[in-house]
Short mmCIF file of C-alpha atoms in Angstrom, two decimals:
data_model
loop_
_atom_site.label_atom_id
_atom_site.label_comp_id
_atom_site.label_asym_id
_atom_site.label_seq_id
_atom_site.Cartn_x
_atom_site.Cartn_y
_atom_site.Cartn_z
CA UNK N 74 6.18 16.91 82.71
CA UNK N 75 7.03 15.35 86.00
CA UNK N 76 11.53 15.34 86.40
CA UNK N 77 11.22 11.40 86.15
CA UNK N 78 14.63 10.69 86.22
CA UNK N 79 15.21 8.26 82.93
CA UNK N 80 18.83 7.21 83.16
CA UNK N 81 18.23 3.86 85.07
CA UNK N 82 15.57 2.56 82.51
CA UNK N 83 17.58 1.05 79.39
CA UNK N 84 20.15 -0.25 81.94
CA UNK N 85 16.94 -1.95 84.33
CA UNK N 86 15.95 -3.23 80.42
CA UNK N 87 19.02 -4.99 80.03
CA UNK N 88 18.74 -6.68 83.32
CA UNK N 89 15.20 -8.08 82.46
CA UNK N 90 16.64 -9.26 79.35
CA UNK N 91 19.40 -11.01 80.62
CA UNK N 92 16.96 -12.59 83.09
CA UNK N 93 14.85 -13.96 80.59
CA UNK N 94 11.84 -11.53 81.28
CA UNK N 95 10.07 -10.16 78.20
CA UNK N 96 7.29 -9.05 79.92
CA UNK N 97 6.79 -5.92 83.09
CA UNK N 98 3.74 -5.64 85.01
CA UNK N 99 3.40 -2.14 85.78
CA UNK N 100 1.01 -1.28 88.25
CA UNK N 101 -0.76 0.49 91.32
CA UNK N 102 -2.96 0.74 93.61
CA UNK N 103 -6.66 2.44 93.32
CA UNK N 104 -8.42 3.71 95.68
CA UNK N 105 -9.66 -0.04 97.52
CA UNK N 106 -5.98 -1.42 96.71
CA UNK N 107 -6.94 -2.84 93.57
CA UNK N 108 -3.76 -3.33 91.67
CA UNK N 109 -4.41 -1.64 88.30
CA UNK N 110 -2.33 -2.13 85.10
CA UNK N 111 -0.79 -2.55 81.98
CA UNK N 112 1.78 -5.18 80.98
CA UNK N 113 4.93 -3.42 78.86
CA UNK N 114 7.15 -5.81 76.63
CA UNK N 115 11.06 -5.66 77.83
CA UNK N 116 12.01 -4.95 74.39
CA UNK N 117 10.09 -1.58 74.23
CA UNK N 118 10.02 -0.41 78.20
CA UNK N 119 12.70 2.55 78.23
CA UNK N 120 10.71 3.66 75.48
CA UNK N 121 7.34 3.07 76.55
CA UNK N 122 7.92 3.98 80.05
CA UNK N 123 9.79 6.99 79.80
CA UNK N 124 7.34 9.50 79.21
CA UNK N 125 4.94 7.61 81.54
CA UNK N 126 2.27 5.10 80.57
CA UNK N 127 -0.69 6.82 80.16
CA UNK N 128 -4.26 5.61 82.72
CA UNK N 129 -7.75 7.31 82.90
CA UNK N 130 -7.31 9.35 86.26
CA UNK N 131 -11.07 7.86 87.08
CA UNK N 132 -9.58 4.27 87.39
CA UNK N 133 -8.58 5.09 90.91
CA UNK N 134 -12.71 5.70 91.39
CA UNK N 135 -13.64 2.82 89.41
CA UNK N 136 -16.13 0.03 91.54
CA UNK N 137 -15.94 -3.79 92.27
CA UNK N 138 -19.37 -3.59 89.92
CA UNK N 139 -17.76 -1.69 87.05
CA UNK N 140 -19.18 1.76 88.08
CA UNK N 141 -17.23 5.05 87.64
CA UNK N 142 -17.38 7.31 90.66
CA UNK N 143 -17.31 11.39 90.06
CA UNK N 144 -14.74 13.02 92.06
CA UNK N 145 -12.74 16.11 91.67
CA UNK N 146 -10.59 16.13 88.26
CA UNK N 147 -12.44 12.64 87.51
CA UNK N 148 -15.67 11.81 85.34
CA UNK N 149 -17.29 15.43 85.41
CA UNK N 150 -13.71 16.52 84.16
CA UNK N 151 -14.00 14.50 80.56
CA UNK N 152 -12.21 11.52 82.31
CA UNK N 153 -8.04 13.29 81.74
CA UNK N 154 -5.26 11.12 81.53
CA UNK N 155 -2.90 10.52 84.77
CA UNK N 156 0.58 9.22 84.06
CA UNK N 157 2.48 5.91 86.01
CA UNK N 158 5.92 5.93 86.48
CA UNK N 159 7.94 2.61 87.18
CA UNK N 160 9.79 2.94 90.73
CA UNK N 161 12.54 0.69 89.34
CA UNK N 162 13.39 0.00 93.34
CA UNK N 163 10.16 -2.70 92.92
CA UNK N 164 10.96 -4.63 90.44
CA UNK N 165 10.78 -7.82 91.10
CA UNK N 166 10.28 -11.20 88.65
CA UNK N 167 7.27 -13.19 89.38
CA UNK N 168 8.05 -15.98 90.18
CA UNK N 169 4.40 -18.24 88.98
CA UNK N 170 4.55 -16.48 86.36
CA UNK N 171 7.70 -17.15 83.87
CA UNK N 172 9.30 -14.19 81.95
CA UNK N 173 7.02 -11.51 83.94
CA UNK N 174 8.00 -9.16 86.44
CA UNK N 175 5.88 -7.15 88.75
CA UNK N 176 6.85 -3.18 88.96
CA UNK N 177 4.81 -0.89 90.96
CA UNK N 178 4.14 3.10 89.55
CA UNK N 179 4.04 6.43 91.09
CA UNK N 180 1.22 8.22 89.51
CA UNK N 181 1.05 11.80 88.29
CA UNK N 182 -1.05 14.32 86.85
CA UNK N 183 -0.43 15.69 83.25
CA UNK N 184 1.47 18.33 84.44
CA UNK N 185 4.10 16.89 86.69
CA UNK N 186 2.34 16.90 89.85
CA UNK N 187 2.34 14.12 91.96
CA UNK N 188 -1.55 12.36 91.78
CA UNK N 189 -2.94 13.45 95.14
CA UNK N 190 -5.46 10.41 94.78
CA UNK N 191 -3.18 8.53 95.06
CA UNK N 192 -2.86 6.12 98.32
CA UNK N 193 0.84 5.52 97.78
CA UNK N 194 1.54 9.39 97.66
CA UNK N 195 -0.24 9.99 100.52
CA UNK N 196 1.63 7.35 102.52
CA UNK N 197 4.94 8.72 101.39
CA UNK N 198 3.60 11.90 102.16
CA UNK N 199 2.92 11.05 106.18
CA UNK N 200 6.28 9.19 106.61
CA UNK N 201 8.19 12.05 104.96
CA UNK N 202 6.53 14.25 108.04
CA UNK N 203 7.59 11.82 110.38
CA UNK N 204 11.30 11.80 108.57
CA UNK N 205 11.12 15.92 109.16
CA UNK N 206 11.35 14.81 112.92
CA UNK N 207 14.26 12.58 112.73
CA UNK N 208 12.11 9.37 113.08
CA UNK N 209 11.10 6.67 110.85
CA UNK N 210 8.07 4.25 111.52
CA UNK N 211 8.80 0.53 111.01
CA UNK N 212 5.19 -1.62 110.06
CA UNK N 213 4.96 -5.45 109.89
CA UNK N 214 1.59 -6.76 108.31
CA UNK N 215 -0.50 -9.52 109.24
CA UNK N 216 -3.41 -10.73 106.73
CA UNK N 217 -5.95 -13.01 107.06
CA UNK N 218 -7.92 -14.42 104.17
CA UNK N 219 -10.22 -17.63 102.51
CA UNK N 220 -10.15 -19.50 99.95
CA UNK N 221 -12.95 -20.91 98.04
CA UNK N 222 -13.78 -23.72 95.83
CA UNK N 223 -16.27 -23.85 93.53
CA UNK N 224 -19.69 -25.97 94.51
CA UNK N 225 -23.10 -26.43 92.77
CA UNK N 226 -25.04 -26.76 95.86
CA UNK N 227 -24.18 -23.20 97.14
CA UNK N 228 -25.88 -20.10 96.33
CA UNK N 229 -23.48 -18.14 95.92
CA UNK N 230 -21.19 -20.86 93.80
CA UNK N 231 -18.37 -21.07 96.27
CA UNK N 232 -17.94 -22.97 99.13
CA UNK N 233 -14.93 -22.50 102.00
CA UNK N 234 -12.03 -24.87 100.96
CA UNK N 235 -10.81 -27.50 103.48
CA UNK N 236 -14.18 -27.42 105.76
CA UNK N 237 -13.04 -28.45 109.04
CA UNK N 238 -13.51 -26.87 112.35
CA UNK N 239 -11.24 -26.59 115.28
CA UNK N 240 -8.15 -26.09 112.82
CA UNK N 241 -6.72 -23.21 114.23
CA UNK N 242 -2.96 -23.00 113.94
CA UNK N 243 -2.60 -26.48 112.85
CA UNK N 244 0.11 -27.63 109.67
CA UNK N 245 -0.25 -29.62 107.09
CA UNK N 246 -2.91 -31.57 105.40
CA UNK N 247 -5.42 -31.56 108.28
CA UNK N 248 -6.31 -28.41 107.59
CA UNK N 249 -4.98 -27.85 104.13
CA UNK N 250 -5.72 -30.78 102.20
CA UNK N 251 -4.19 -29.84 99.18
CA UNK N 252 -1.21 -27.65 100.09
CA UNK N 253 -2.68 -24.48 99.33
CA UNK N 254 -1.14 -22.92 102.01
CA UNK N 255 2.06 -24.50 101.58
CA UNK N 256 2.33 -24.07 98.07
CA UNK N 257 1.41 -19.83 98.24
CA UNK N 258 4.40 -19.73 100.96
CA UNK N 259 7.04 -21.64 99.22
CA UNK N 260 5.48 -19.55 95.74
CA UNK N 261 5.67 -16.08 97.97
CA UNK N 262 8.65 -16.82 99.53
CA UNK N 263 10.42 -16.26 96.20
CA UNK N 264 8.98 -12.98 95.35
CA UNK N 265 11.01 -11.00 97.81
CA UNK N 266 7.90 -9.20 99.54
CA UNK N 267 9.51 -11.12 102.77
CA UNK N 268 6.92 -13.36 103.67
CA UNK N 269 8.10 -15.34 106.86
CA UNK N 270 5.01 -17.72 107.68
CA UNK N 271 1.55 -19.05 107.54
CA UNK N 272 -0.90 -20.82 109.44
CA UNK N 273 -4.57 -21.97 109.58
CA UNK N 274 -6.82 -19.57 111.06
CA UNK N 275 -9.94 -20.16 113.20
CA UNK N 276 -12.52 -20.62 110.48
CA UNK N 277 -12.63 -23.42 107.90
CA UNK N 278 -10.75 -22.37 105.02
CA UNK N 279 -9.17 -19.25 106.29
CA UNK N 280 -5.16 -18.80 106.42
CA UNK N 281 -3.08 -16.20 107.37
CA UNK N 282 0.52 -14.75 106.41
CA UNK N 283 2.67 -12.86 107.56
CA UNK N 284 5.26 -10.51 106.71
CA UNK N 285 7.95 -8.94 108.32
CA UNK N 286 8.84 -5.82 109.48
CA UNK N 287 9.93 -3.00 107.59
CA UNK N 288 9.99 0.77 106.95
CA UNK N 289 6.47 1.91 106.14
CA UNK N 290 6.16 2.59 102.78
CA UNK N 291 8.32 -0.88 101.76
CA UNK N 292 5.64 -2.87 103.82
CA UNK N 293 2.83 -1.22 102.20
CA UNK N 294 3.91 -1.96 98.90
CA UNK N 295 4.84 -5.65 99.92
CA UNK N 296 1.77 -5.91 101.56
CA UNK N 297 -0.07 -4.35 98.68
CA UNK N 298 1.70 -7.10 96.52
CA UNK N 299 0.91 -10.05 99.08
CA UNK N 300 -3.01 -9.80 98.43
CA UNK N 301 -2.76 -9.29 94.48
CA UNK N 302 -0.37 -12.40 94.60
CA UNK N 303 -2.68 -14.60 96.64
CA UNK N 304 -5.34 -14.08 94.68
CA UNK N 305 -4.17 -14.67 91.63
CA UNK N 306 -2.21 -18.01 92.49
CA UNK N 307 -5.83 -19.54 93.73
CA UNK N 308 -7.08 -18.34 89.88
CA UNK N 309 -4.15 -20.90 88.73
CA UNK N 310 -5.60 -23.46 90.75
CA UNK N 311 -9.56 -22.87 90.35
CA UNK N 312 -10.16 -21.21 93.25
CA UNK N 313 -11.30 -17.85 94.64
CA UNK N 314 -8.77 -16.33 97.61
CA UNK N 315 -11.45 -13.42 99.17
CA UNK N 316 -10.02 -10.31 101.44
CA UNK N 317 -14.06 -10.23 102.26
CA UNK N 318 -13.88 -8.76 105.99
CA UNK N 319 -16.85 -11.74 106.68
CA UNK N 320 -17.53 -14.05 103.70
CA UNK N 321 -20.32 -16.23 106.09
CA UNK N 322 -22.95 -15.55 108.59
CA UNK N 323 -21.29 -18.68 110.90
CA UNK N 324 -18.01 -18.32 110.65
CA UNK N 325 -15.46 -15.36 111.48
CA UNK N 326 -14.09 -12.08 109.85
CA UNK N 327 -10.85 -11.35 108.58
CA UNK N 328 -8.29 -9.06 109.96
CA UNK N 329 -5.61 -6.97 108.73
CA UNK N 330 -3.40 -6.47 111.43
CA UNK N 331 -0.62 -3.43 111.62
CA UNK N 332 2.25 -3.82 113.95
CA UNK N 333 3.70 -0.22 114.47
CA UNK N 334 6.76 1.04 115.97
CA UNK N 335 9.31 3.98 115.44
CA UNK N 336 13.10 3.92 114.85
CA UNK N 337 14.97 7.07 114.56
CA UNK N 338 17.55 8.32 112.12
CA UNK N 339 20.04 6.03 112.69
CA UNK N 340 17.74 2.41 112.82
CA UNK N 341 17.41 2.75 116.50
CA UNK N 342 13.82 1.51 118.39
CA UNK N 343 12.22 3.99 120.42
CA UNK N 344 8.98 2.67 122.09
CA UNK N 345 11.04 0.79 125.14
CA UNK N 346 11.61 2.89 128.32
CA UNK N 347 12.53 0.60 130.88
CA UNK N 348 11.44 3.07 133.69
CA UNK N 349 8.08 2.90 132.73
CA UNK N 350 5.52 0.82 134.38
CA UNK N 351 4.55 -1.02 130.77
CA UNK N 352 7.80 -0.79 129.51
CA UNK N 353 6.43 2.34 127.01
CA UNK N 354 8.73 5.51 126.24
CA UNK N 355 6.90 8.43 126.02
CA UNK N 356 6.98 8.47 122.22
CA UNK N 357 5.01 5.73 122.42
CA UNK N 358 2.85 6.45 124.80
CA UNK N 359 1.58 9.18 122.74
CA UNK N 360 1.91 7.45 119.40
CA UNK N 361 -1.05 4.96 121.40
CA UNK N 362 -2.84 8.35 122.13
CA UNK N 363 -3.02 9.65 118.96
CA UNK N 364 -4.46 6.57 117.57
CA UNK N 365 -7.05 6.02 120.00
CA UNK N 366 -8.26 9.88 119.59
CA UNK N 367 -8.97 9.24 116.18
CA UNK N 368 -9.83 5.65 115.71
CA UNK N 369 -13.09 6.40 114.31
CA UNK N 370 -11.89 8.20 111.16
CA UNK N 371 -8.82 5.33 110.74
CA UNK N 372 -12.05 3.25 111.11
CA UNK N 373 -13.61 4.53 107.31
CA UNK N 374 -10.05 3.44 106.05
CA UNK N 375 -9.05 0.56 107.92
CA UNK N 376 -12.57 -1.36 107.28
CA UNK N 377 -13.79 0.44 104.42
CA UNK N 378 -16.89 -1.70 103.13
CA UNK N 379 -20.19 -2.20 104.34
CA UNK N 380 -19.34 -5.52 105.42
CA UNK N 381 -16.68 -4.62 106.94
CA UNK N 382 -18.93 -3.77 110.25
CA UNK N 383 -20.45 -7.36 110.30
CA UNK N 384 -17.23 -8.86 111.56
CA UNK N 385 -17.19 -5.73 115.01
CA UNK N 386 -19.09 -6.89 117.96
CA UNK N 387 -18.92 -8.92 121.53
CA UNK N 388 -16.70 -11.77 121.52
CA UNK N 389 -15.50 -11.77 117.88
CA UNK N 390 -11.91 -10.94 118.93
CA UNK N 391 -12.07 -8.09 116.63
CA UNK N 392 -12.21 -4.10 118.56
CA UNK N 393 -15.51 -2.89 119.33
CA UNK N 394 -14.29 -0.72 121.63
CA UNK N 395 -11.95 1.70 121.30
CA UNK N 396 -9.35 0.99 123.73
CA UNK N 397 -5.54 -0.76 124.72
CA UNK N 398 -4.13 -3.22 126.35
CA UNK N 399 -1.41 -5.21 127.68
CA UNK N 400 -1.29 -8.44 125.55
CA UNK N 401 -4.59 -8.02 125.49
CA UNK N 402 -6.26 -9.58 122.11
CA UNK N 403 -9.87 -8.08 122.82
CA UNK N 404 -8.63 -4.39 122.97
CA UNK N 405 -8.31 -2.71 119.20
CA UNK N 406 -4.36 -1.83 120.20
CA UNK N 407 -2.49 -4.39 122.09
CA UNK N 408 1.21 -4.24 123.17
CA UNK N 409 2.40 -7.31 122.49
CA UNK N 410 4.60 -8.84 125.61
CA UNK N 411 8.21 -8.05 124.26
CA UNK N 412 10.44 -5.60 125.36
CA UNK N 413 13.48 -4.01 124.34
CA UNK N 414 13.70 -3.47 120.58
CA UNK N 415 10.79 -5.83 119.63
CA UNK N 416 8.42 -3.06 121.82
CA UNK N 417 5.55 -2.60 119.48
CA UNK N 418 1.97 -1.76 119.11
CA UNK N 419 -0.44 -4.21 117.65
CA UNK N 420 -3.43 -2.33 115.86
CA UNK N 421 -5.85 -4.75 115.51
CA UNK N 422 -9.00 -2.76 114.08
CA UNK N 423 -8.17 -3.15 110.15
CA UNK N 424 -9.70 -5.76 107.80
CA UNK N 425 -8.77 -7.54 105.41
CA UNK N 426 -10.40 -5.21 102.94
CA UNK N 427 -8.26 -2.28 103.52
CA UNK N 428 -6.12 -0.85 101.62
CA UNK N 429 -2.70 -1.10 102.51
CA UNK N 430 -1.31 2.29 101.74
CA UNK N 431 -4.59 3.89 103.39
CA UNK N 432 -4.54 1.65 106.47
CA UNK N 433 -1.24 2.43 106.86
CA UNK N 434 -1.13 6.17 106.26
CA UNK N 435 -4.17 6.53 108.50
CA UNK N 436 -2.31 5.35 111.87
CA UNK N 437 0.61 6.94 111.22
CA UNK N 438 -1.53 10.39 110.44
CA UNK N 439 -3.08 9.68 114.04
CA UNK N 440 -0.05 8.44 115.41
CA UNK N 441 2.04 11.61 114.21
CA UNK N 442 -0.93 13.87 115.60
CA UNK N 443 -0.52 12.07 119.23
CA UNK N 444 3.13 12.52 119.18
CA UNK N 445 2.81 16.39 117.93
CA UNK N 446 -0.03 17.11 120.79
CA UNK N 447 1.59 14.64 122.96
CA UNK N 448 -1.91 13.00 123.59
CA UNK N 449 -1.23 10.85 127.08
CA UNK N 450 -3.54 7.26 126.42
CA UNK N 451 -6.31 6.15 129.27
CA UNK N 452 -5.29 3.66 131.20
CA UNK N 453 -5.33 0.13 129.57
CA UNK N 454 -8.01 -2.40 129.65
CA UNK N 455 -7.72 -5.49 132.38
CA UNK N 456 -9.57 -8.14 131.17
CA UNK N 457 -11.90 -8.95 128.46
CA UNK N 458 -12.24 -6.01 126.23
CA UNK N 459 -16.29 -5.59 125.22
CA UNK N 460 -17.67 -3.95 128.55
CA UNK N 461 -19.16 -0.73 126.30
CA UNK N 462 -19.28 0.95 129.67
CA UNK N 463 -15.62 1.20 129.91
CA UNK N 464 -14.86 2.76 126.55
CA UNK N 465 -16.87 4.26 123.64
CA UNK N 466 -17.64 2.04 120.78
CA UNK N 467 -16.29 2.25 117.57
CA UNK N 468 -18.36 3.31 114.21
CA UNK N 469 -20.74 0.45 114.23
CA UNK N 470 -21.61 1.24 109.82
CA UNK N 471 -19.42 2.72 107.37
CA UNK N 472 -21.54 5.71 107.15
CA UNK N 473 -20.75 6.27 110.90
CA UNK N 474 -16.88 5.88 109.68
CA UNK N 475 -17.69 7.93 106.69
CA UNK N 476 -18.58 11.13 109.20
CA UNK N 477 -16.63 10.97 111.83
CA UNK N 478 -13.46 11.32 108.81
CA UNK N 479 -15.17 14.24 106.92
CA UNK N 480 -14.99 15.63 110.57
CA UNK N 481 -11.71 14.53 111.74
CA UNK N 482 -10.29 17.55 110.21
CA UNK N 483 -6.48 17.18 111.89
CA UNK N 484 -6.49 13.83 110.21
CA UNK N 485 -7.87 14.93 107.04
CA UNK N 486 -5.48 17.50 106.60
CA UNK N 487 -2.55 14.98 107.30
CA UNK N 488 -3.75 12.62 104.50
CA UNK N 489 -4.85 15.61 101.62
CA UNK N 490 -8.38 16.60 100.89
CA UNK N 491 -7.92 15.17 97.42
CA UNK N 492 -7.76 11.62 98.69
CA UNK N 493 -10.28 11.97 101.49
CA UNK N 494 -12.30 13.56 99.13
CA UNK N 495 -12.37 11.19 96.18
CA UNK N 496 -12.46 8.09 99.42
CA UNK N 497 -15.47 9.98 100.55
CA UNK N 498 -17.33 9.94 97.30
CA UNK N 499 -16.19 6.43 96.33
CA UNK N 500 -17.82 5.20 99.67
CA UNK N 501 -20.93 7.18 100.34
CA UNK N 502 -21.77 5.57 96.48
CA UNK N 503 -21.38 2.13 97.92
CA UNK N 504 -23.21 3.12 100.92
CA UNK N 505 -26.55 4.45 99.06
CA UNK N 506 -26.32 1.62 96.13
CA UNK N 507 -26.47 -0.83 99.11
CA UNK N 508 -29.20 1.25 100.70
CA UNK N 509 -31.11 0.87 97.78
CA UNK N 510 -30.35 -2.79 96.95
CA UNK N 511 -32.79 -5.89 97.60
CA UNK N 512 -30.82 -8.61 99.46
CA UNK N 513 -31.54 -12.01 100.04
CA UNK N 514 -32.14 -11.58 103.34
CA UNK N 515 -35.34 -9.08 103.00
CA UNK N 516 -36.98 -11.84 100.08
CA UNK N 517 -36.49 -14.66 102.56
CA UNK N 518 -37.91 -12.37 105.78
CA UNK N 519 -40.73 -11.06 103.99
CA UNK N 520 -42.46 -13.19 101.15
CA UNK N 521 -43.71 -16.21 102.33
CA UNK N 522 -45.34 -14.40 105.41
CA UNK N 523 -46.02 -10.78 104.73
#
């Protein structure tokens, strides 16, 4: 058995009980950041959790559709048992949801080891390698999203709440009619995952929030939590809040935006050298390096669907290219205009499909490689950012992504061949069950005419 230490569970059940909470959501991510599982009554959770509470292992490979995915250990094994642990750090009452509390699980195998599937391991795993060199990277999310209403007259059932255009970063009721917005900031604001604002995006019905910065595995797992929370407080209202990287053919994608720097031991920033022409110590220099030698691997995590390569392209404002800039909001890694301890990088080529331990753990893998092999960046892109002439294109299908990770082997040794393994498998099923998939678009191309 795994040395789970016990001692802090009976008194953590007495503090849910004098808080009124009978009820602890234990859960964790899978391998597309679906939060997976089981709700444990306060009463019985030293006991119950102790010994960890018992999941398939093939959950992690388990599809939107309800398919189970083979990977090493998984289906062709019998389908074992893995075991979730309650980080007791996380818990934190729900606050939409009276007498619950969220509480997210480290997952192991049967015999003690850690589950090497699993995308919060491998994110603790990368920032312990950056700890080894006295550093510690600091990540502040930003996710964009829609929300849906139910309609009749669409084929697909939904429709995009709040239909307006031109609403981008406007307040109130212009753009949210009924407070939606409002309502999930006020409702997240109390769940201590540090939300610190909203706004409307640039397409009708889409909203964005942001959190604030943190070290990296505490904004994953707030981050991780944001996107399970938004969607289920539009289920309490009727609605449908999608991560879908693009929803519609006439309206824009979603992002998932990292902003990145590194502290060291002691708290302080180190990306600011004022001798520098931009401003950029060399740490960060080569932290930009790293990234941009192997964006098209973070690529198959940080937009990890087929759709996901519908929102790339010429004047979308999301990358195409793979390139930096200056406060530059066409390149796929912008440096934001501050100075000083707020010096940052902006990676800008996630969606809002990813998930948040992968996206994570796959620029910090790249960034860690550019500081180890102090990889110098090109120089940065002036102007607008989709001249393909300048800079080499990113993956342009999730297959393309799929490759060019199998064959990033630095990278894939930074983030385990168990994961990449088990993400390679889960995604090169979605890629050939979409292959071989009628869509709507083929019937109306082809019948009337052909």
């Amino acid at each position: 058995m795994t040395h789970f230490d016990t001692s802090g569970l009976q008194p953590a059940q007495d503090r849910l009980t004098e808080q009124g909470i009978d009820v602890v959501r234990l859960g964790y991510a899978d391998l597309i950041g679906v939060d997976r599982g089981r709700d444990v009554l306060v009463n019985r959770f030293s006991r119950t959790v102790g010994s960890g509470v018992a999941f398939c292992r093939s959950v992690f490979g388990t599809t939107p559709r309800g398919g189970v995915v083979d990977f090493e250990g998984g289906l062709s094994a019998g389908l074992p048992d893995v075991q979730a642990f309650p980080d007791l750090d996380t818990l934190l009452p729900v606050p939409w949801e009276p007498g619950v509390a969220h509480c997210i699980a480290d997952v192991f195998n049967p015999d003690g080891t850690p589950s090497q599937e699993s995308p919060r391991y491998v994110l603790r795993q990368i920032c312990e390698q950056f700890t080894e060199l006295g550093l510690t990277p600091v990540v502040g999310p930003e996710l964009e999203f829609y929300v849906l209403e139910e309609s009749k007259e669409s084929p697909s059932g939904w429709k995009r709440y709040g239909e307006g255009t031109g609403n981008v970063y406007t307040s109130g009721l212009k753009g949210d009619p009924e407070n939606v917005l409002l309502d999930a900031l006020r409702q997240l604001g109390n769940y201590g995952i540090d939300v610190i604002s909203a706004n409307h995006e640039f397409s009708s019905g889409q909203f964005e929030i942001n959190l604030w910065h943190s070290e990296a595995l505490d904004a994953a797992d707030r981050a991780h939590r944001f996107k399970d929370a938004i969607k289920e407080l539009a289920r309490r209202r009727g609605q449908l809040a999608t991560f879908m990287p693009k929803p519609f053919n006439d309206e824009g994608g979603s992002g998932y935006h990292l902003h990145f720097s590194i502290a060291d031991a002691d708290g302080t920033p180190l990306f600011h050298d004022p001798s520098d022409p931009h401003g950029l110590s060399p740490l960060a220099r080569h932290a930009i390096g790293g990234i941009l030698a192997h964006a098209p691997a973070i690529a198959a995590l940080s937009n990890p669907t087929i759709n996901s390569y519908k929102r790339f392209g010429p004047d979308t404002l999301a990358p195409w290219l793979i390139d930096w800039g200056l406060d530059n909001r066409s390149a796929m890694v912008r440096i934001p205009p501050e100075r000083g301890s707020g010096t940052r990088l902006e990676l800008r080529l996630g969606d809002a499909s990813a998930n948040s331990y992968l996206a994570v753990a796959s620029m910090l893998a790249a960034a860690l490689l550019g500081i180890r092999n102090k990889i110098e960046p090109p120089e940065p892109l002036v102007g607008y950012g989709y001249d393909d002439t300048k800079s080499e294109k990113l993956p342009q299908s999730l297959s393309e992504a799929l490759d060019a990770l199998e064959q990033d082997k630095e990278l894939a040794d930074l983030l385990g061949e168990p994961l990449v393994n088990a993400f390679l498998a889960y995604k090169r099923d979605e890629v050939e069950r979409f292959r071989t998939w009628i869509t709507d678009w083929e019937f109306h191309e082809y019948t009337y005419h052909i």
